[in-house]
Short mmCIF file of C-alpha atoms and ligand atoms in Angstrom, two decimals:
data_model
loop_
_atom_site.label_atom_id
_atom_site.label_comp_id
_atom_site.label_asym_id
_atom_site.label_seq_id
_atom_site.Cartn_x
_atom_site.Cartn_y
_atom_site.Cartn_z
CA MET B 1366 -78.52 -23.35 9.11
CA LYS B 1367 -75.54 -25.36 7.98
CA GLY B 1368 -72.21 -24.44 9.51
CA LYS B 1369 -69.00 -24.43 7.57
CA LEU B 1370 -65.40 -25.09 8.54
CA LEU B 1371 -62.83 -23.66 6.19
CA ILE B 1372 -59.40 -24.93 7.07
CA VAL B 1373 -57.06 -22.55 5.38
CA GLY B 1374 -53.37 -22.78 4.65
CA PHE B 1375 -52.29 -19.23 3.84
CA GLY B 1376 -48.77 -20.04 2.62
CA PRO B 1377 -45.47 -18.77 3.97
CA GLY B 1378 -46.74 -15.36 5.09
CA SER B 1379 -46.80 -12.88 2.23
CA GLU B 1380 -49.98 -11.91 0.46
CA GLU B 1381 -48.68 -12.73 -3.00
CA HIS B 1382 -48.06 -16.31 -1.96
CA MET B 1383 -51.55 -16.86 -0.62
CA THR B 1384 -53.99 -18.57 -3.01
CA LYS B 1385 -57.08 -16.83 -4.30
CA ARG B 1386 -59.28 -19.42 -2.64
CA ALA B 1387 -57.51 -18.91 0.72
CA ARG B 1388 -58.21 -15.18 0.51
CA GLU B 1389 -61.85 -15.76 -0.47
CA ALA B 1390 -62.29 -18.27 2.34
CA ILE B 1391 -61.05 -15.78 4.92
CA GLU B 1392 -63.32 -13.11 3.43
CA GLU B 1393 -66.39 -15.35 3.43
CA SER B 1394 -65.99 -16.41 7.08
CA ASP B 1395 -67.84 -14.99 10.08
CA ILE B 1396 -65.12 -16.02 12.48
CA ILE B 1397 -61.38 -16.45 12.14
CA ILE B 1398 -59.53 -18.79 14.49
CA GLY B 1399 -55.77 -19.11 14.57
CA TYR B 1400 -52.53 -18.77 16.44
CA LYS B 1401 -51.89 -15.09 17.11
CA THR B 1402 -48.85 -14.68 14.88
CA TYR B 1403 -50.79 -16.16 11.98
CA VAL B 1404 -53.79 -13.96 12.58
CA ASP B 1405 -51.46 -10.95 12.57
CA LEU B 1406 -50.00 -12.05 9.25
CA VAL B 1407 -53.41 -11.79 7.60
CA ALA B 1408 -54.58 -8.81 9.69
CA ASP B 1409 -55.49 -6.62 6.70
CA LEU B 1410 -57.99 -9.20 5.41
CA ILE B 1411 -59.92 -9.55 8.63
CA SER B 1412 -60.44 -6.08 10.01
CA ASN B 1413 -64.23 -6.44 10.28
CA LYS B 1414 -64.44 -10.01 11.54
CA GLN B 1415 -64.65 -11.76 14.86
CA VAL B 1416 -61.18 -13.09 15.62
CA ILE B 1417 -60.37 -15.76 18.16
CA SER B 1418 -56.65 -16.13 18.59
CA THR B 1419 -55.12 -18.18 21.36
CA GLY B 1420 -51.62 -19.28 22.36
CA MET B 1421 -49.35 -21.71 20.60
CA THR B 1422 -50.03 -24.86 22.61
CA GLU B 1423 -53.78 -24.54 22.52
CA GLU B 1424 -54.45 -26.18 19.19
CA VAL B 1425 -57.00 -28.54 20.69
CA SER B 1426 -59.11 -25.77 22.23
CA ARG B 1427 -58.85 -23.82 18.98
CA ALA B 1428 -60.18 -26.81 17.03
CA GLN B 1429 -62.96 -27.37 19.59
CA GLU B 1430 -63.88 -23.70 19.47
CA ALA B 1431 -64.06 -23.82 15.68
CA VAL B 1432 -66.33 -26.86 15.75
CA LYS B 1433 -68.52 -25.24 18.40
CA TRP B 1434 -69.16 -22.15 16.23
CA ALA B 1435 -69.76 -24.23 13.12
CA GLU B 1436 -72.35 -26.24 15.08
CA ARG B 1437 -74.13 -22.95 15.66
CA GLY B 1438 -74.31 -22.42 11.91
CA LYS B 1439 -71.37 -20.06 11.49
CA THR B 1440 -68.74 -20.10 8.76
CA VAL B 1441 -65.43 -20.45 10.55
CA ALA B 1442 -61.96 -20.15 9.04
CA VAL B 1443 -59.25 -22.03 10.93
CA ILE B 1444 -55.98 -20.68 9.67
CA SER B 1445 -52.54 -22.31 9.55
CA SER B 1446 -49.35 -21.07 7.97
CA GLY B 1447 -48.10 -22.98 4.96
CA ASP B 1448 -50.45 -25.83 4.24
CA ALA B 1449 -53.06 -26.62 6.89
CA GLY B 1450 -52.59 -30.33 6.25
CA VAL B 1451 -48.83 -30.28 6.95
CA TYR B 1452 -48.26 -30.18 10.73
CA GLY B 1453 -51.23 -27.79 10.69
CA MET B 1454 -54.83 -27.77 11.93
CA ALA B 1455 -56.60 -29.89 9.29
CA GLY B 1456 -56.10 -33.32 10.87
CA LEU B 1457 -56.91 -32.11 14.36
CA VAL B 1458 -60.18 -30.45 13.27
CA TYR B 1459 -61.24 -33.71 11.64
CA GLU B 1460 -60.29 -35.65 14.77
CA VAL B 1461 -62.35 -33.35 16.99
CA LEU B 1462 -65.30 -33.71 14.59
CA ILE B 1463 -64.97 -37.50 14.52
CA GLU B 1464 -65.05 -37.58 18.34
CA LYS B 1465 -68.48 -35.95 18.03
CA GLY B 1466 -69.73 -38.56 15.55
CA TRP B 1467 -69.53 -36.18 12.56
CA THR B 1468 -69.81 -37.66 9.06
CA ARG B 1469 -69.62 -36.01 5.64
CA GLU B 1470 -73.42 -35.94 5.53
CA SER B 1471 -73.65 -34.07 8.86
CA ASP B 1472 -74.64 -30.46 9.27
CA ILE B 1473 -71.12 -29.11 9.15
CA GLU B 1474 -69.40 -28.77 5.80
CA VAL B 1475 -65.62 -28.96 5.80
CA GLU B 1476 -63.29 -27.60 3.17
CA VAL B 1477 -59.51 -27.84 3.41
CA ILE B 1478 -57.84 -25.14 1.35
CA PRO B 1479 -54.30 -26.00 0.27
CA GLY B 1480 -51.42 -23.58 0.78
CA ILE B 1481 -47.75 -23.41 -0.09
CA SER B 1482 -45.96 -25.39 2.61
CA ALA B 1483 -42.55 -24.37 3.99
CA ILE B 1484 -40.82 -27.15 2.04
CA ASN B 1485 -41.95 -25.46 -1.18
CA SER B 1486 -41.46 -21.83 -0.24
CA CYS B 1487 -38.05 -22.44 1.31
CA ALA B 1488 -36.95 -24.61 -1.61
CA ALA B 1489 -37.87 -21.87 -4.06
CA LEU B 1490 -35.71 -19.39 -2.17
CA LEU B 1491 -32.76 -21.78 -2.14
CA GLY B 1492 -32.89 -22.72 -5.83
CA ALA B 1493 -34.23 -26.17 -6.68
CA PRO B 1494 -33.21 -28.55 -3.90
CA ILE B 1495 -36.38 -30.71 -3.91
CA MET B 1496 -36.18 -31.81 -7.53
CA HIS B 1497 -35.96 -35.43 -6.51
CA ASP B 1498 -37.62 -37.68 -3.93
CA ALA B 1499 -37.92 -35.73 -0.70
CA CYS B 1500 -39.57 -35.99 2.67
CA THR B 1501 -40.46 -33.76 5.60
CA ILE B 1502 -39.55 -34.64 9.18
CA SER B 1503 -40.64 -32.59 12.15
CA LEU B 1504 -38.05 -32.61 14.94
CA SER B 1505 -40.65 -31.72 17.55
CA ASP B 1506 -40.90 -34.50 20.12
CA HIS B 1507 -43.80 -32.75 21.82
CA LEU B 1508 -46.35 -35.21 20.39
CA THR B 1509 -44.05 -37.81 18.77
CA PRO B 1510 -41.58 -40.04 20.65
CA TRP B 1511 -37.98 -39.12 19.86
CA ALA B 1512 -37.12 -42.78 19.15
CA LEU B 1513 -39.53 -42.70 16.22
CA ILE B 1514 -38.23 -39.39 14.90
CA GLU B 1515 -34.70 -40.76 15.11
CA LYS B 1516 -35.74 -43.85 13.16
CA ARG B 1517 -37.28 -41.72 10.43
CA ILE B 1518 -34.22 -39.51 10.10
CA GLU B 1519 -32.09 -42.61 9.85
CA ALA B 1520 -34.35 -44.21 7.23
CA ALA B 1521 -34.55 -41.03 5.15
CA ALA B 1522 -30.80 -40.54 5.40
CA ALA B 1523 -30.10 -44.11 4.32
CA ALA B 1524 -32.54 -43.90 1.41
CA ASP B 1525 -30.92 -40.71 0.09
CA PHE B 1526 -34.06 -38.57 0.36
CA VAL B 1527 -33.74 -34.81 0.25
CA ILE B 1528 -35.01 -33.92 3.73
CA ALA B 1529 -36.89 -30.84 4.94
CA LEU B 1530 -36.68 -30.56 8.73
CA TYR B 1531 -39.63 -28.67 10.22
CA ASN B 1532 -39.66 -27.44 13.83
CA PRO B 1533 -35.89 -27.92 14.00
CA LYS B 1534 -35.29 -26.07 17.24
CA SER B 1535 -36.95 -23.95 19.91
CA GLY B 1536 -35.76 -22.24 23.07
CA ARG B 1537 -36.41 -25.41 25.03
CA ARG B 1538 -35.68 -28.02 22.38
CA THR B 1539 -32.08 -27.55 21.34
CA ARG B 1540 -30.62 -31.06 21.25
CA GLN B 1541 -32.81 -32.52 18.49
CA ILE B 1542 -31.07 -30.73 15.65
CA VAL B 1543 -27.67 -31.76 17.02
CA GLU B 1544 -28.78 -35.39 17.12
CA ALA B 1545 -30.28 -35.13 13.63
CA GLN B 1546 -26.98 -33.84 12.24
CA ARG B 1547 -25.10 -36.67 13.97
CA ILE B 1548 -27.35 -39.30 12.37
CA LEU B 1549 -27.20 -37.67 8.94
CA LEU B 1550 -23.40 -37.56 9.03
CA ARG B 1551 -23.36 -41.33 9.38
CA TYR B 1552 -24.92 -41.61 5.92
CA ARG B 1553 -24.01 -38.42 4.06
CA SER B 1554 -20.83 -36.61 3.25
CA PRO B 1555 -20.01 -33.65 5.56
CA ASN B 1556 -20.08 -31.37 2.51
CA THR B 1557 -23.66 -32.25 1.57
CA PRO B 1558 -25.33 -28.89 0.83
CA VAL B 1559 -27.75 -27.66 3.51
CA GLY B 1560 -30.08 -24.65 3.24
CA LEU B 1561 -31.42 -22.82 6.30
CA VAL B 1562 -34.39 -20.61 5.54
CA LYS B 1563 -35.88 -18.49 8.29
CA SER B 1564 -39.21 -16.68 7.91
CA ALA B 1565 -39.53 -17.32 4.18
CA TYR B 1566 -41.45 -14.51 2.42
CA ARG B 1567 -41.84 -12.57 5.64
CA THR B 1568 -40.13 -9.33 6.62
CA ARG B 1569 -37.40 -11.10 8.60
CA GLN B 1570 -36.54 -13.56 5.84
CA HIS B 1571 -32.98 -14.90 6.18
CA ILE B 1572 -31.30 -17.49 3.99
CA VAL B 1573 -28.07 -19.38 4.71
CA LEU B 1574 -26.44 -21.88 2.40
CA THR B 1575 -24.02 -24.15 4.23
CA ASP B 1576 -23.19 -27.86 4.48
CA LEU B 1577 -23.90 -30.75 6.79
CA ALA B 1578 -20.68 -30.32 8.77
CA HIS B 1579 -21.24 -26.61 9.46
CA MET B 1580 -25.02 -26.24 9.66
CA LEU B 1581 -25.01 -25.82 13.44
CA ASP B 1582 -22.69 -22.81 13.24
CA TYR B 1583 -25.67 -20.68 12.17
CA ASP B 1584 -28.83 -19.50 13.85
CA ILE B 1585 -31.64 -22.05 13.63
CA GLY B 1586 -34.95 -21.34 15.37
CA MET B 1587 -38.68 -21.93 15.48
CA LEU B 1588 -39.20 -20.23 12.16
CA THR B 1589 -36.44 -22.02 10.28
CA THR B 1590 -36.82 -24.85 7.82
CA VAL B 1591 -33.66 -26.88 7.23
CA ILE B 1592 -33.27 -28.49 3.83
CA ILE B 1593 -30.66 -31.24 3.54
CA GLY B 1594 -29.55 -32.20 0.05
CA ASN B 1595 -29.22 -35.76 -1.21
CA SER B 1596 -25.94 -37.30 -2.40
CA SER B 1597 -26.08 -35.49 -5.75
CA THR B 1598 -27.33 -32.06 -4.61
CA PHE B 1599 -24.83 -29.37 -5.57
CA VAL B 1600 -24.26 -25.66 -5.05
CA TYR B 1601 -23.88 -23.28 -7.95
CA ASP B 1602 -23.48 -19.54 -7.51
CA GLY B 1603 -25.23 -19.51 -4.14
CA LEU B 1604 -28.04 -21.79 -5.29
CA MET B 1605 -28.80 -25.28 -4.06
CA ILE B 1606 -29.77 -27.66 -6.85
CA THR B 1607 -30.66 -31.34 -6.90
CA PRO B 1608 -30.35 -32.82 -10.38
CA ARG B 1609 -33.20 -34.94 -11.60
CA GLY B 1610 -30.92 -37.00 -13.85
CA TYR B 1611 -31.36 -35.26 -17.22
CA GLN B 1612 -27.60 -35.26 -17.76
CA ARG B 1613 -27.76 -39.01 -18.08
CA LYS B 1614 -29.64 -38.77 -21.37
CA TYR B 1615 -29.34 -35.21 -22.61
CA THR B 1616 -26.54 -32.84 -23.47
CA LEU B 1617 -27.85 -29.70 -21.87
CA SER B 1618 -25.56 -27.36 -23.80
CA ALA B 1619 -26.54 -28.70 -27.24
CA ALA B 1620 -29.46 -27.39 -29.28
CA GLU B 1621 -29.73 -30.75 -30.96
CA GLN B 1622 -29.74 -33.80 -28.73
CA PRO B 1623 -27.38 -36.63 -29.66
CA LEU B 1624 -30.01 -39.17 -28.58
CA LYS B 1625 -33.34 -39.14 -30.43
CA PRO B 1626 -36.48 -39.57 -28.25
CA HIS B 1627 -36.86 -43.27 -29.13
CA GLU B 1628 -33.16 -43.88 -28.43
CA ARG B 1629 -33.53 -42.46 -24.97
CA LEU B 1630 -36.04 -45.18 -24.19
CA ARG B 1631 -33.79 -48.05 -25.23
CA LYS B 1632 -32.56 -50.43 -22.62
CA GLU B 1633 -28.91 -49.50 -23.07
CA ALA B 1634 -29.80 -45.90 -22.25
CA GLU B 1635 -31.37 -47.03 -18.97
CA PRO B 1636 -28.84 -49.43 -17.46
CA TRP B 1637 -30.29 -48.83 -14.00
CA ALA B 1638 -33.83 -49.90 -14.89
CA LEU B 1639 -35.78 -52.71 -13.28
CA ASP B 1640 -36.11 -54.98 -16.29
CA GLN B 1641 -32.44 -55.07 -17.25
CA LYS B 1642 -30.89 -58.51 -17.40
CA LYS B 1643 -28.43 -59.13 -14.57
CA SER B 1644 -25.77 -60.40 -16.98
CA GLU B 1645 -25.40 -57.04 -18.71
CA PRO B 1646 -22.53 -54.90 -17.46
CA VAL B 1647 -25.10 -52.75 -15.70
CA ARG B 1648 -22.85 -51.44 -13.00
CA GLU B 1649 -20.23 -50.07 -15.35
CA VAL B 1650 -22.74 -48.19 -17.47
CA ALA B 1651 -24.58 -46.86 -14.43
CA GLU B 1652 -21.33 -45.79 -12.84
CA ALA B 1653 -20.24 -44.03 -16.02
CA ALA B 1654 -23.54 -42.13 -16.00
CA LEU B 1655 -23.12 -41.19 -12.36
CA GLN B 1656 -19.53 -40.21 -12.99
CA LYS B 1657 -20.71 -37.76 -15.62
CA LEU B 1658 -22.91 -36.16 -13.01
CA ALA B 1659 -20.20 -36.11 -10.37
CA ILE B 1660 -17.68 -34.39 -12.62
CA ARG B 1661 -20.13 -31.60 -13.32
CA HIS B 1662 -20.54 -30.93 -9.65
CA GLN B 1663 -16.91 -31.00 -8.74
CA ASP B 1664 -16.37 -27.38 -9.70
CA THR B 1665 -18.63 -26.22 -6.89
CA THR B 1666 -18.71 -28.97 -4.30
CA THR B 1667 -16.70 -32.13 -3.80
CA PHE B 1668 -18.54 -35.32 -4.40
CA ALA B 1669 -17.42 -37.73 -1.71
CA PRO B 1670 -19.78 -40.44 -0.57
CA ALA B 1671 -19.78 -41.00 3.20
CA ILE B 1672 -17.62 -43.76 4.70
CA PHE B 1673 -19.75 -46.51 6.14
CA GLU B 1674 -18.30 -48.58 9.00
CA ILE B 1675 -19.57 -52.00 9.93
CA ALA B 1676 -18.45 -54.99 12.01
CA VAL B 1677 -18.70 -58.35 10.25
CA SER B 1678 -18.25 -61.87 11.57
CA PRO B 1679 -19.28 -65.35 10.42
CA GLY B 1680 -21.68 -65.70 13.35
CA VAL B 1681 -22.06 -65.52 17.10
CA ALA B 1682 -20.47 -68.92 17.78
CA ASN B 1683 -19.22 -69.78 14.30
CA LYS B 1684 -15.69 -68.56 13.60
CA ASN B 1685 -15.29 -69.99 10.08
CA PHE B 1686 -15.56 -67.80 6.99
CA THR B 1687 -16.40 -69.62 3.75
CA PRO B 1688 -14.50 -68.81 0.53
CA LYS B 1689 -17.75 -67.49 -0.91
CA GLN B 1690 -18.16 -65.08 1.99
CA MET B 1691 -14.57 -63.88 1.49
CA MET B 1692 -15.40 -63.19 -2.15
CA VAL B 1693 -18.46 -61.15 -1.19
CA LEU B 1694 -16.32 -59.20 1.28
CA ALA B 1695 -13.64 -58.58 -1.34
CA ASP B 1696 -16.26 -57.34 -3.77
CA ILE B 1697 -17.82 -54.98 -1.22
CA VAL B 1698 -14.52 -53.59 0.05
CA ASP B 1699 -13.09 -53.36 -3.46
CA GLU B 1700 -10.29 -50.84 -4.16
CA ASP B 1701 -11.65 -47.92 -2.18
CA GLY B 1702 -12.62 -49.58 1.09
CA THR B 1703 -10.62 -51.18 3.88
CA MET B 1704 -11.05 -54.36 5.88
CA MET B 1705 -9.32 -54.75 9.22
CA TYR B 1706 -9.20 -57.63 11.68
CA THR B 1707 -9.80 -56.25 15.18
CA PRO B 1708 -8.95 -57.64 18.63
CA ASP B 1709 -12.68 -58.12 19.14
CA HIS B 1710 -13.09 -61.05 16.75
CA TYR B 1711 -14.60 -59.21 13.85
CA LEU B 1712 -13.64 -57.66 10.55
CA LYS B 1713 -14.18 -53.95 10.47
CA LEU B 1714 -15.15 -52.73 7.02
CA GLU B 1715 -14.86 -49.09 6.01
CA VAL B 1716 -16.53 -48.56 2.67
CA PRO B 1717 -17.37 -45.33 0.85
CA THR B 1718 -21.02 -45.59 -0.11
CA SER B 1719 -24.26 -43.69 -0.31
CA ASP B 1720 -26.25 -46.88 0.19
CA PRO B 1721 -25.27 -48.58 3.47
CA ASP B 1722 -28.48 -50.63 3.44
CA LEU B 1723 -27.45 -52.35 0.24
CA ILE B 1724 -24.15 -53.36 1.83
CA ILE B 1725 -25.91 -54.70 4.92
CA ALA B 1726 -28.32 -56.67 2.74
CA ARG B 1727 -25.46 -58.23 0.72
CA LEU B 1728 -23.53 -59.20 3.84
CA LYS B 1729 -26.59 -60.77 5.40
CA GLU B 1730 -27.42 -62.60 2.20
CA ALA B 1731 -23.96 -64.16 2.36
CA GLY B 1732 -24.84 -65.49 5.84
CA LEU B 1733 -22.56 -63.05 7.66
CA THR B 1734 -23.40 -61.47 11.00
CA VAL B 1735 -23.23 -57.68 11.05
CA ALA B 1736 -23.16 -55.11 13.84
CA PRO B 1737 -22.53 -51.38 14.11
CA VAL B 1738 -19.12 -50.07 15.20
CA GLY B 1739 -18.56 -47.44 17.89
CA ASP B 1740 -20.13 -46.90 21.27
CA VAL B 1741 -22.25 -50.00 21.08
CA LEU B 1742 -22.46 -53.40 22.68
CA THR B 1743 -20.24 -56.00 21.02
CA LEU B 1744 -20.83 -59.61 21.88
CA LYS B 1745 -17.68 -61.74 21.94
CA ALA B 1746 -18.60 -65.39 22.12
CA CYS B 1747 -16.15 -68.30 21.97
CA ASP B 1748 -16.39 -71.04 19.33
CA PHE B 1749 -17.90 -73.43 21.89
CA CYS B 1750 -15.13 -75.90 21.00
CA ASP B 1751 -16.41 -76.01 17.45
CA GLY B 1752 -19.85 -76.86 18.68
CA GLU B 1753 -18.76 -79.67 21.03
CA LYS B 1754 -19.79 -77.62 24.05
CA LYS B 1755 -22.88 -76.20 22.48
CA ASP B 1756 -25.28 -75.93 25.46
CA ALA B 1757 -24.67 -72.21 25.93
CA ILE B 1758 -24.93 -71.26 22.24
CA PRO B 1759 -28.68 -70.47 22.32
CA TYR B 1760 -28.11 -68.03 25.21
CA ALA B 1761 -25.22 -66.35 23.41
CA GLU B 1762 -27.44 -65.98 20.36
CA GLN B 1763 -30.30 -64.64 22.40
CA LEU B 1764 -28.00 -62.09 24.04
CA TYR B 1765 -26.72 -61.06 20.62
CA GLU B 1766 -30.25 -60.72 19.23
CA GLN B 1767 -31.40 -58.69 22.17
CA LEU B 1768 -28.37 -56.52 22.91
CA GLY B 1769 -25.89 -56.69 20.01
CA GLY B 1770 -25.26 -53.25 18.52
CA MET B 1771 -27.19 -51.41 21.24
CA ALA B 1772 -26.02 -47.79 21.50
CA LEU B 1773 -24.36 -47.14 24.87
CA PRO B 1774 -22.47 -44.32 26.62
CA LYS B 1775 -19.20 -46.08 25.69
CA GLU B 1776 -18.29 -49.24 23.80
CA LEU B 1777 -18.99 -52.32 25.88
CA LYS B 1778 -17.80 -55.88 25.38
CA LEU B 1779 -19.92 -58.75 26.57
CA GLY B 1780 -17.96 -62.04 26.61
CA VAL B 1781 -19.79 -65.35 26.54
CA ASN B 1782 -17.71 -68.53 26.94
CA GLY B 1783 -19.11 -72.04 26.81
CA CYS B 1784 -17.05 -73.82 29.50
CA GLY B 1785 -14.97 -73.18 32.60
CA MET B 1786 -11.75 -72.95 30.54
CA ALA B 1787 -13.08 -69.60 29.29
CA CYS B 1788 -10.28 -69.65 26.72
CA TYR B 1789 -11.77 -66.74 24.73
CA GLY B 1790 -11.26 -64.57 27.79
CA ALA B 1791 -14.85 -63.70 28.79
CA VAL B 1792 -13.59 -63.07 32.33
CA ARG B 1793 -11.52 -60.09 31.12
CA GLU B 1794 -14.33 -58.30 29.31
CA ASP B 1795 -16.54 -55.49 30.67
CA ILE B 1796 -19.13 -58.14 31.38
CA GLY B 1797 -18.26 -61.84 31.26
CA VAL B 1798 -20.60 -64.80 31.27
CA VAL B 1799 -19.12 -68.30 31.64
CA TYR B 1800 -21.17 -71.47 31.35
CA ARG B 1801 -20.16 -74.14 33.84
CA LYS B 1802 -21.99 -77.17 35.26
CA GLY B 1803 -25.28 -76.26 33.61
CA ALA B 1804 -25.37 -72.66 34.87
CA PHE B 1805 -23.63 -69.33 34.37
CA ASP B 1806 -20.98 -67.48 36.34
CA LEU B 1807 -21.08 -63.72 36.00
CA PHE B 1808 -18.06 -61.40 35.99
CA LEU B 1809 -18.44 -57.63 36.06
CA GLY B 1810 -16.07 -54.75 35.42
CA GLY B 1811 -13.06 -56.38 33.72
CA LYS B 1812 -10.47 -54.10 32.15
CA THR B 1813 -9.08 -55.70 29.03
CA VAL B 1814 -6.17 -53.42 28.27
CA GLY B 1815 -3.74 -51.03 29.95
CA ARG B 1816 -1.06 -51.53 32.59
CA ASN B 1817 -3.72 -52.04 35.23
CA ALA B 1818 -5.69 -54.55 33.19
CA HIS B 1819 -7.64 -56.88 35.43
CA PRO B 1820 -10.38 -59.48 35.18
CA GLY B 1821 -13.92 -58.70 36.17
CA GLN B 1822 -15.19 -59.46 39.66
CA LEU B 1823 -16.97 -62.77 40.04
CA VAL B 1824 -20.28 -61.46 41.34
CA ALA B 1825 -22.48 -64.53 40.96
CA GLU B 1826 -22.16 -68.27 40.37
CA GLY B 1827 -24.76 -70.74 39.19
CA ILE B 1828 -27.21 -68.36 37.52
CA PRO B 1829 -29.83 -70.64 35.91
CA PRO B 1830 -29.74 -70.43 32.07
CA SER B 1831 -33.36 -69.30 31.98
CA GLU B 1832 -32.34 -66.21 33.98
CA ILE B 1833 -29.10 -65.18 32.31
CA VAL B 1834 -30.53 -63.06 29.48
CA SER B 1835 -32.69 -61.00 31.81
CA VAL B 1836 -29.88 -60.60 34.39
CA VAL B 1837 -27.44 -59.28 31.76
CA THR B 1838 -30.10 -57.12 30.09
CA ARG B 1839 -30.92 -55.49 33.43
CA ILE B 1840 -27.25 -54.67 34.06
CA ILE B 1841 -26.81 -53.17 30.59
CA GLN B 1842 -30.04 -51.21 30.85
CA GLU B 1843 -28.81 -49.68 34.11
CA TYR B 1844 -25.46 -48.83 32.55
CA LYS B 1845 -27.19 -47.25 29.54
CA GLU B 1846 -29.43 -45.12 31.73
CA ARG B 1847 -27.05 -44.11 34.50
CA ALA B 1848 -23.51 -43.99 33.09
CA HIS B 1849 -21.94 -40.66 32.16
CA PRO B 1850 -21.16 -40.19 28.47
CA ASN B 1851 -17.86 -41.98 27.69
CA GLU B 1852 -17.74 -43.71 31.08
CA ARG B 1853 -16.39 -47.24 30.72
CA PHE B 1854 -18.28 -50.02 32.43
CA HIS B 1855 -15.57 -50.80 35.03
CA LYS B 1856 -15.45 -47.14 36.09
CA PHE B 1857 -19.23 -46.97 36.23
CA PHE B 1858 -19.36 -50.10 38.42
CA LYS B 1859 -16.73 -48.62 40.76
CA ARG B 1860 -18.63 -45.32 40.98
CA VAL B 1861 -22.17 -46.58 41.52
CA LYS B 1862 -21.05 -49.56 43.67
CA GLN B 1863 -24.02 -51.68 42.67
CA VAL B 1864 -25.44 -52.71 39.32
CA GLY B 1865 -28.27 -55.14 38.60
CA GLY B 1866 -28.27 -55.90 42.33
CA PHE B 1867 -24.58 -57.00 42.31
CA VAL B 1868 -22.25 -55.20 44.69
CA TYR B 1869 -18.80 -53.83 43.82
CA GLN B 1870 -15.88 -54.98 45.96
CA GLU B 1871 -12.88 -52.68 46.46
CA ALA B 1872 -9.86 -54.15 44.67
CA LYS B 1873 -6.72 -54.90 46.67
CA GLN B 1874 -3.95 -52.32 46.26
CA ALA B 1875 -0.68 -53.63 44.81
CA ALA B 1876 2.29 -53.54 47.22
CA LYS B 1877 4.76 -50.77 46.51
CA ILE B 1878 8.39 -52.03 46.41
CA GLU B 1879 10.82 -49.37 47.59
CA VAL B 1880 14.19 -49.86 45.91
CA PRO B 1881 17.08 -48.19 47.74
CA ALA B 1882 18.88 -45.65 45.60
CA CYS B 1883 22.39 -46.54 44.42
CA GLY B 1884 25.04 -46.30 47.12
CA GLU B 1885 22.59 -46.18 50.05
N1 SAH O 1436 -48.23 -25.86 8.19
C1 SAH O 1436 -46.89 -25.34 8.07
C2 SAH O 1436 -45.92 -26.01 9.01
C3 SAH O 1436 -46.17 -25.76 10.47
S1 SAH O 1436 -44.95 -26.45 11.50
C4 SAH O 1436 -46.42 -25.49 6.62
O1 SAH O 1436 -47.03 -26.24 5.85
O2 SAH O 1436 -45.45 -24.84 6.25
C5 SAH O 1436 -43.94 -25.06 11.83
C6 SAH O 1436 -42.63 -25.15 11.11
O3 SAH O 1436 -42.84 -24.85 9.73
C7 SAH O 1436 -41.58 -24.16 11.54
O4 SAH O 1436 -40.85 -24.62 12.67
C8 SAH O 1436 -40.70 -24.06 10.32
O5 SAH O 1436 -39.83 -25.18 10.27
C9 SAH O 1436 -41.71 -24.22 9.18
N2 SAH O 1436 -42.15 -22.92 8.63
C10 SAH O 1436 -43.39 -22.44 8.61
N3 SAH O 1436 -43.44 -21.25 7.99
C11 SAH O 1436 -42.19 -20.97 7.60
C12 SAH O 1436 -41.57 -19.87 6.91
N4 SAH O 1436 -42.28 -18.83 6.49
N5 SAH O 1436 -40.24 -19.91 6.69
C13 SAH O 1436 -39.52 -20.96 7.10
N6 SAH O 1436 -40.03 -22.02 7.73
C14 SAH O 1436 -41.35 -22.02 8.00
#
């Protein structure tokens, strides 16, 4: 007898939101397998069936159990909330089958029955937040490395996707949602609408409409889905709505549209489209269209694109800007941005934008070197006497490639100077590397500013060039892993006494001059 695996998504949890096929599938099964809470949610459909319900973390044994019964010719329903193919059981059941050499011609028939996933049910309760390109990201780092999750949040944030965060928080996992908010705030305005929906279409349903800055002030748990709006999502009368762009071509209050259908398809009505000629004043028209949208939303939410900060320089060793590069900078900064020259040899741009990637791409295209601003590693190289003392340039570049912009507990300056004159002051930086007689001297723990400013300690001389990148990388890796948040490198070095194998030496105390008081 042929066995059957029915992998059922039963929707958010209420009967009305379960599909007819999902109900039938449960009814036609001999055995129901699912996480206990889910089985309870469909309890009234399964009173006369064999039920196997196990704990939350036992998905693998549940899938194996299902396959085992199907091999014996039974019809087995594996149930997941929402859609079984969205962080549900569908993929895992297939993987277990594949391990056993199953193919579609084998004795077990598989049917995946779609259900309403949380992104859809929660969106419906909030209004219409997913009207435009959206994505789901699970914040659970149980099976996925956090570094990858972080990268996806960042990419989705930069690309202005509406984002549905699944598994945002549990009793044990509380930091992920905090980190996610921090990343999102780098790309989106703090007043971006955010919806928190807990237990959609279940008895404990709870809906909160807030914004990116305040989302953590509310209860978020295992049964919450967090929906983050894109840069044009707005709030109206307690509803969260993402416009699709109809206002660009239609007058929604008019019975008769000013543009006829064929006019809407003309090029001038689509200034943003791919096949527009570059010479047309595309930007102005597109901006006017966007402006129209923004004005509409201002009554309910302010429409401020996030400020994007970036460090720009002509290169690692090169200190010369070209006129063309200055023009690109002027165009990017424009009226609304700022451009500041910092003590660290770079221009800091602050530009309001919803598309930081575009800015990065334009700067790079102009041959400029870019790096993030904040608690990151900044490489400060000298000009290598305009290339006359160029032997150390490849190492400076390699250090920049490998470490530039790396996120650290506190900002860290790595100075690289190309000769013993060290006239760009590498010796005074957190970490200084000075090229001399074909090898590098290494200085650690300088303090650039303050009344007790001091150079770094000379901890090694004559490090062979082939070693320098790995020596510095090791030191920075140790600092990244072991420093307290906000602990500057010189304090860290003093506290831990040894970094990268180099030992800290107690600094000499300054003599105290006692001046006799007047008249003594
Ligand atoms: N297969 C499910 C997702 C399972 S992952 C689906 O397609 O919906 C579990 C996560 O889904 C939860 O942490 C929560 O973020 C979300 N979720 C599932 N059901 C939900 C509901 N009824 N209300 C709100 N969020 C829900």
